[in-house]
Amino acid sequence: METVNATYSYLTNMEVMQVLQKIKSTKKKFGMRNLATVTYEALQYLEESPCKTQTRESITNYVKDLASYRLKSHEVLQMVNDPPTSPLHTQLLIDDNKAPLTDEENEKIIQLTYKHFYGVETTPQLPQQSQTQTQSSSKEKKPEQKQPASAQADGQAEKQQEQQKK
């Protein structure tokens, strides 16, 4: 994407959703049928995204907390629009691979995401015990191998031939 006029600023998904809701609520539809379709489709998408629960205050606080990291403005915008929930997700949102974030920075960004957008102070993690139990139980149980239908049919055909011979 190229910025044509630098005096304009980018909008978050939450702001776009608010504008589209305002357009949808107006009685006058500007005589354009396609506008209603585009508005409807975009709202459907945005109402299922994380921006539905975001507020201006939570976004502002999140951006202030992210200011201590060496992120570009478009990277911060991406993190607001698609809040990272894993270290891989965070790295995918950052363009600069020359100076990648450390593991600690990644974890802190994820914690900030949960704090500001999900109201949780720490990231939810599976207990270690349940993970090891799952792994050990999957090793113990081996699924029974079934014969393909053609092999079963061949076996039945052989039995029938043996019976006919007798």
PDB file of C-alpha atoms in Angstrom:
ATOM      1  CA  MET A   1       0.000   0.000   0.000  1.00  0.00           C
ATOM      2  CA  GLU A   2       1.277   3.447  -0.848  1.00  0.00           C
ATOM      3  CA  THR A   3       0.467   6.620   1.060  1.00  0.00           C
ATOM      4  CA  VAL A   4      -0.686   9.154  -1.506  1.00  0.00           C
ATOM      5  CA  ASN A   5      -1.178  12.103   0.835  1.00  0.00           C
ATOM      6  CA  ALA A   6       0.764  11.997   4.099  1.00  0.00           C
ATOM      7  CA  THR A   7      -1.596  14.456   5.827  1.00  0.00           C
ATOM      8  CA  TYR A   8      -4.193  11.728   6.170  1.00  0.00           C
ATOM      9  CA  SER A   9      -3.932   9.123   8.867  1.00  0.00           C
ATOM     10  CA  TYR A  10      -4.726   5.446   8.837  1.00  0.00           C
ATOM     11  CA  LEU A  11      -7.876   4.118  10.465  1.00  0.00           C
ATOM     12  CA  THR A  12      -8.117   1.157  12.766  1.00  0.00           C
ATOM     13  CA  ASN A  13     -10.672  -1.535  12.055  1.00  0.00           C
ATOM     14  CA  MET A  14     -12.713  -0.252  14.999  1.00  0.00           C
ATOM     15  CA  GLU A  15     -12.922   3.223  13.445  1.00  0.00           C
ATOM     16  CA  VAL A  16     -13.860   1.761  10.061  1.00  0.00           C
ATOM     17  CA  MET A  17     -16.590  -0.295  11.723  1.00  0.00           C
ATOM     18  CA  GLN A  18     -17.968   2.820  13.436  1.00  0.00           C
ATOM     19  CA  VAL A  19     -18.047   4.731  10.141  1.00  0.00           C
ATOM     20  CA  LEU A  20     -19.793   1.848   8.363  1.00  0.00           C
ATOM     21  CA  GLN A  21     -22.341   1.516  11.172  1.00  0.00           C
ATOM     22  CA  LYS A  22     -23.070   5.222  10.821  1.00  0.00           C
ATOM     23  CA  ILE A  23     -23.526   4.862   7.050  1.00  0.00           C
ATOM     24  CA  LYS A  24     -25.779   1.843   7.584  1.00  0.00           C
ATOM     25  CA  SER A  25     -27.937   3.662  10.114  1.00  0.00           C
ATOM     26  CA  THR A  26     -28.589   6.661   7.863  1.00  0.00           C
ATOM     27  CA  LYS A  27     -31.933   6.556   6.129  1.00  0.00           C
ATOM     28  CA  LYS A  28     -30.585   8.109   2.978  1.00  0.00           C
ATOM     29  CA  LYS A  29     -28.514   5.558   1.074  1.00  0.00           C
ATOM     30  CA  PHE A  30     -27.041   8.018  -1.427  1.00  0.00           C
ATOM     31  CA  GLY A  31     -28.787   6.231  -4.267  1.00  0.00           C
ATOM     32  CA  MET A  32     -26.104   3.576  -4.508  1.00  0.00           C
ATOM     33  CA  ARG A  33     -27.023  -0.054  -4.269  1.00  0.00           C
ATOM     34  CA  ASN A  34     -23.438  -1.251  -4.217  1.00  0.00           C
ATOM     35  CA  LEU A  35     -22.694   0.897  -1.161  1.00  0.00           C
ATOM     36  CA  ALA A  36     -25.237  -1.071   0.857  1.00  0.00           C
ATOM     37  CA  THR A  37     -23.715  -4.371  -0.246  1.00  0.00           C
ATOM     38  CA  VAL A  38     -20.142  -3.312   0.505  1.00  0.00           C
ATOM     39  CA  THR A  39     -21.212  -1.844   3.846  1.00  0.00           C
ATOM     40  CA  TYR A  40     -23.039  -5.036   4.794  1.00  0.00           C
ATOM     41  CA  GLU A  41     -20.177  -7.351   3.805  1.00  0.00           C
ATOM     42  CA  ALA A  42     -17.514  -5.227   5.523  1.00  0.00           C
ATOM     43  CA  LEU A  43     -19.594  -4.986   8.710  1.00  0.00           C
ATOM     44  CA  GLN A  44     -20.105  -8.758   8.722  1.00  0.00           C
ATOM     45  CA  TYR A  45     -16.343  -9.247   8.619  1.00  0.00           C
ATOM     46  CA  LEU A  46     -15.531  -6.559  11.197  1.00  0.00           C
ATOM     47  CA  GLU A  47     -18.177  -7.711  13.670  1.00  0.00           C
ATOM     48  CA  GLU A  48     -16.484 -11.119  13.810  1.00  0.00           C
ATOM     49  CA  SER A  49     -13.008  -9.639  14.282  1.00  0.00           C
ATOM     50  CA  PRO A  50     -11.311  -8.474  17.515  1.00  0.00           C
ATOM     51  CA  CYS A  51     -12.246  -4.846  16.812  1.00  0.00           C
ATOM     52  CA  LYS A  52     -15.781  -5.560  17.997  1.00  0.00           C
ATOM     53  CA  THR A  53     -14.656  -5.540  21.636  1.00  0.00           C
ATOM     54  CA  GLN A  54     -12.023  -2.808  21.332  1.00  0.00           C
ATOM     55  CA  THR A  55     -12.523   0.724  22.648  1.00  0.00           C
ATOM     56  CA  ARG A  56     -10.708   3.956  21.915  1.00  0.00           C
ATOM     57  CA  GLU A  57      -9.274   3.902  25.410  1.00  0.00           C
ATOM     58  CA  SER A  58      -7.943   0.346  25.125  1.00  0.00           C
ATOM     59  CA  ILE A  59      -6.369   1.106  21.740  1.00  0.00           C
ATOM     60  CA  THR A  60      -4.783   4.333  23.014  1.00  0.00           C
ATOM     61  CA  ASN A  61      -3.311   2.592  26.067  1.00  0.00           C
ATOM     62  CA  TYR A  62      -2.076  -0.311  23.930  1.00  0.00           C
ATOM     63  CA  VAL A  63      -0.341   2.055  21.485  1.00  0.00           C
ATOM     64  CA  LYS A  64       1.264   3.964  24.375  1.00  0.00           C
ATOM     65  CA  ASP A  65       2.584   0.718  25.844  1.00  0.00           C
ATOM     66  CA  LEU A  66       3.924  -0.396  22.453  1.00  0.00           C
ATOM     67  CA  ALA A  67       5.823   2.901  22.044  1.00  0.00           C
ATOM     68  CA  SER A  68       8.786   1.494  23.978  1.00  0.00           C
ATOM     69  CA  TYR A  69       9.406  -1.098  21.245  1.00  0.00           C
ATOM     70  CA  ARG A  70      11.055  -0.262  17.945  1.00  0.00           C
ATOM     71  CA  LEU A  71       7.916  -0.661  15.849  1.00  0.00           C
ATOM     72  CA  LYS A  72       6.843   1.361  12.859  1.00  0.00           C
ATOM     73  CA  SER A  73       3.436   3.017  12.833  1.00  0.00           C
ATOM     74  CA  HIS A  74       1.994   0.583  10.287  1.00  0.00           C
ATOM     75  CA  GLU A  75       3.199  -2.361  12.406  1.00  0.00           C
ATOM     76  CA  VAL A  76       1.453  -0.933  15.457  1.00  0.00           C
ATOM     77  CA  LEU A  77      -1.698  -0.478  13.362  1.00  0.00           C
ATOM     78  CA  GLN A  78      -1.504  -4.116  12.276  1.00  0.00           C
ATOM     79  CA  MET A  79      -1.159  -5.173  15.905  1.00  0.00           C
ATOM     80  CA  VAL A  80      -4.252  -3.160  16.813  1.00  0.00           C
ATOM     81  CA  ASN A  81      -6.267  -4.582  13.917  1.00  0.00           C
ATOM     82  CA  ASP A  82      -5.052  -8.165  14.385  1.00  0.00           C
ATOM     83  CA  PRO A  83      -3.849  -8.473  17.992  1.00  0.00           C
ATOM     84  CA  PRO A  84      -1.042 -11.051  18.252  1.00  0.00           C
ATOM     85  CA  THR A  85      -1.633 -14.048  20.493  1.00  0.00           C
ATOM     86  CA  SER A  86       1.597 -15.970  19.868  1.00  0.00           C
ATOM     87  CA  PRO A  87       5.271 -15.157  19.225  1.00  0.00           C
ATOM     88  CA  LEU A  88       4.948 -16.337  15.628  1.00  0.00           C
ATOM     89  CA  HIS A  89       1.923 -14.108  15.103  1.00  0.00           C
ATOM     90  CA  THR A  90       3.888 -11.137  16.462  1.00  0.00           C
ATOM     91  CA  GLN A  91       6.837 -11.802  14.151  1.00  0.00           C
ATOM     92  CA  LEU A  92       4.525 -12.081  11.134  1.00  0.00           C
ATOM     93  CA  LEU A  93       3.146  -8.606  11.832  1.00  0.00           C
ATOM     94  CA  ILE A  94       6.618  -7.046  11.958  1.00  0.00           C
ATOM     95  CA  ASP A  95       8.343  -6.189   8.688  1.00  0.00           C
ATOM     96  CA  ASP A  96      11.885  -5.555   9.908  1.00  0.00           C
ATOM     97  CA  ASN A  97      13.739  -8.849  10.020  1.00  0.00           C
ATOM     98  CA  LYS A  98      17.132  -7.176  10.474  1.00  0.00           C
ATOM     99  CA  ALA A  99      16.466  -6.574  14.164  1.00  0.00           C
ATOM    100  CA  PRO A 100      13.860  -9.106  15.268  1.00  0.00           C
ATOM    101  CA  LEU A 101      12.261  -8.893  18.678  1.00  0.00           C
ATOM    102  CA  THR A 102      13.720 -10.948  21.467  1.00  0.00           C
ATOM    103  CA  ASP A 103      11.674 -13.716  23.074  1.00  0.00           C
ATOM    104  CA  GLU A 104      11.106 -11.520  26.137  1.00  0.00           C
ATOM    105  CA  GLU A 105       9.868  -8.618  23.995  1.00  0.00           C
ATOM    106  CA  ASN A 106       7.573 -10.967  22.103  1.00  0.00           C
ATOM    107  CA  GLU A 107       6.118 -12.291  25.342  1.00  0.00           C
ATOM    108  CA  LYS A 108       5.632  -8.772  26.739  1.00  0.00           C
ATOM    109  CA  ILE A 109       3.793  -7.671  23.584  1.00  0.00           C
ATOM    110  CA  ILE A 110       1.501 -10.683  23.834  1.00  0.00           C
ATOM    111  CA  GLN A 111       0.862  -9.898  27.500  1.00  0.00           C
ATOM    112  CA  LEU A 112       0.017  -6.300  26.555  1.00  0.00           C
ATOM    113  CA  THR A 113      -2.419  -7.594  23.952  1.00  0.00           C
ATOM    114  CA  TYR A 114      -4.226  -9.763  26.485  1.00  0.00           C
ATOM    115  CA  LYS A 115      -4.192  -6.972  29.063  1.00  0.00           C
ATOM    116  CA  HIS A 116      -5.680  -4.284  26.823  1.00  0.00           C
ATOM    117  CA  PHE A 117      -7.971  -6.240  24.509  1.00  0.00           C
ATOM    118  CA  TYR A 118      -9.010  -9.307  26.484  1.00  0.00           C
ATOM    119  CA  GLY A 119      -8.865  -7.985  30.058  1.00  0.00           C
ATOM    120  CA  VAL A 120      -6.432 -10.704  31.156  1.00  0.00           C
ATOM    121  CA  GLU A 121      -3.131  -9.871  32.867  1.00  0.00           C
ATOM    122  CA  THR A 122      -1.273 -12.995  31.730  1.00  0.00           C
ATOM    123  CA  THR A 123      -1.461 -15.117  28.634  1.00  0.00           C
ATOM    124  CA  PRO A 124      -3.522 -18.277  28.979  1.00  0.00           C
ATOM    125  CA  GLN A 125      -1.403 -21.424  28.740  1.00  0.00           C
ATOM    126  CA  LEU A 126      -2.132 -25.101  28.946  1.00  0.00           C
ATOM    127  CA  PRO A 127      -0.811 -26.773  32.080  1.00  0.00           C
ATOM    128  CA  GLN A 128       2.329 -28.823  31.451  1.00  0.00           C
ATOM    129  CA  GLN A 129       0.809 -31.902  33.082  1.00  0.00           C
ATOM    130  CA  SER A 130      -2.122 -32.097  30.694  1.00  0.00           C
ATOM    131  CA  GLN A 131       0.177 -31.734  27.685  1.00  0.00           C
ATOM    132  CA  THR A 132       2.393 -34.596  28.807  1.00  0.00           C
ATOM    133  CA  GLN A 133      -0.622 -36.763  29.561  1.00  0.00           C
ATOM    134  CA  THR A 134      -1.995 -36.118  26.105  1.00  0.00           C
ATOM    135  CA  GLN A 135       1.313 -37.050  24.493  1.00  0.00           C
ATOM    136  CA  SER A 136       1.730 -40.239  26.516  1.00  0.00           C
ATOM    137  CA  SER A 137      -1.840 -41.386  25.913  1.00  0.00           C
ATOM    138  CA  SER A 138      -1.467 -40.854  22.169  1.00  0.00           C
ATOM    139  CA  LYS A 139       1.679 -43.022  22.198  1.00  0.00           C
ATOM    140  CA  GLU A 140      -0.015 -45.804  24.123  1.00  0.00           C
ATOM    141  CA  LYS A 141      -3.083 -46.069  21.936  1.00  0.00           C
ATOM    142  CA  LYS A 142      -2.478 -47.224  18.419  1.00  0.00           C
ATOM    143  CA  PRO A 143      -5.467 -47.260  16.133  1.00  0.00           C
ATOM    144  CA  GLU A 144      -6.468 -50.625  14.742  1.00  0.00           C
ATOM    145  CA  GLN A 145      -5.677 -51.011  11.111  1.00  0.00           C
ATOM    146  CA  LYS A 146      -8.646 -52.016   9.070  1.00  0.00           C
ATOM    147  CA  GLN A 147      -8.353 -53.866   5.848  1.00  0.00           C
ATOM    148  CA  PRO A 148      -9.426 -51.980   2.785  1.00  0.00           C
ATOM    149  CA  ALA A 149     -12.830 -52.900   1.423  1.00  0.00           C
ATOM    150  CA  SER A 150     -11.233 -54.582  -1.595  1.00  0.00           C
ATOM    151  CA  ALA A 151      -9.132 -56.872   0.654  1.00  0.00           C
ATOM    152  CA  GLN A 152     -12.232 -57.791   2.638  1.00  0.00           C
ATOM    153  CA  ALA A 153     -14.107 -58.538  -0.561  1.00  0.00           C
ATOM    154  CA  ASP A 154     -11.214 -60.700  -1.811  1.00  0.00           C
ATOM    155  CA  GLY A 155     -11.228 -62.649   1.451  1.00  0.00           C
ATOM    156  CA  GLN A 156     -14.979 -63.236   1.176  1.00  0.00           C
ATOM    157  CA  ALA A 157     -14.644 -64.270  -2.453  1.00  0.00           C
ATOM    158  CA  GLU A 158     -11.987 -66.840  -1.531  1.00  0.00           C
ATOM    159  CA  LYS A 159     -14.226 -68.304   1.187  1.00  0.00           C
ATOM    160  CA  GLN A 160     -17.109 -68.591  -1.272  1.00  0.00           C
ATOM    161  CA  GLN A 161     -14.878 -70.358  -3.817  1.00  0.00           C
ATOM    162  CA  GLU A 162     -13.692 -72.830  -1.158  1.00  0.00           C
ATOM    163  CA  GLN A 163     -17.281 -73.584  -0.162  1.00  0.00           C
ATOM    164  CA  GLN A 164     -18.298 -74.128  -3.794  1.00  0.00           C
ATOM    165  CA  LYS A 165     -15.406 -76.580  -4.285  1.00  0.00           C
ATOM    166  CA  LYS A 166     -16.595 -78.679  -1.320  1.00  0.00           C
TER     167      LYS A 166
END
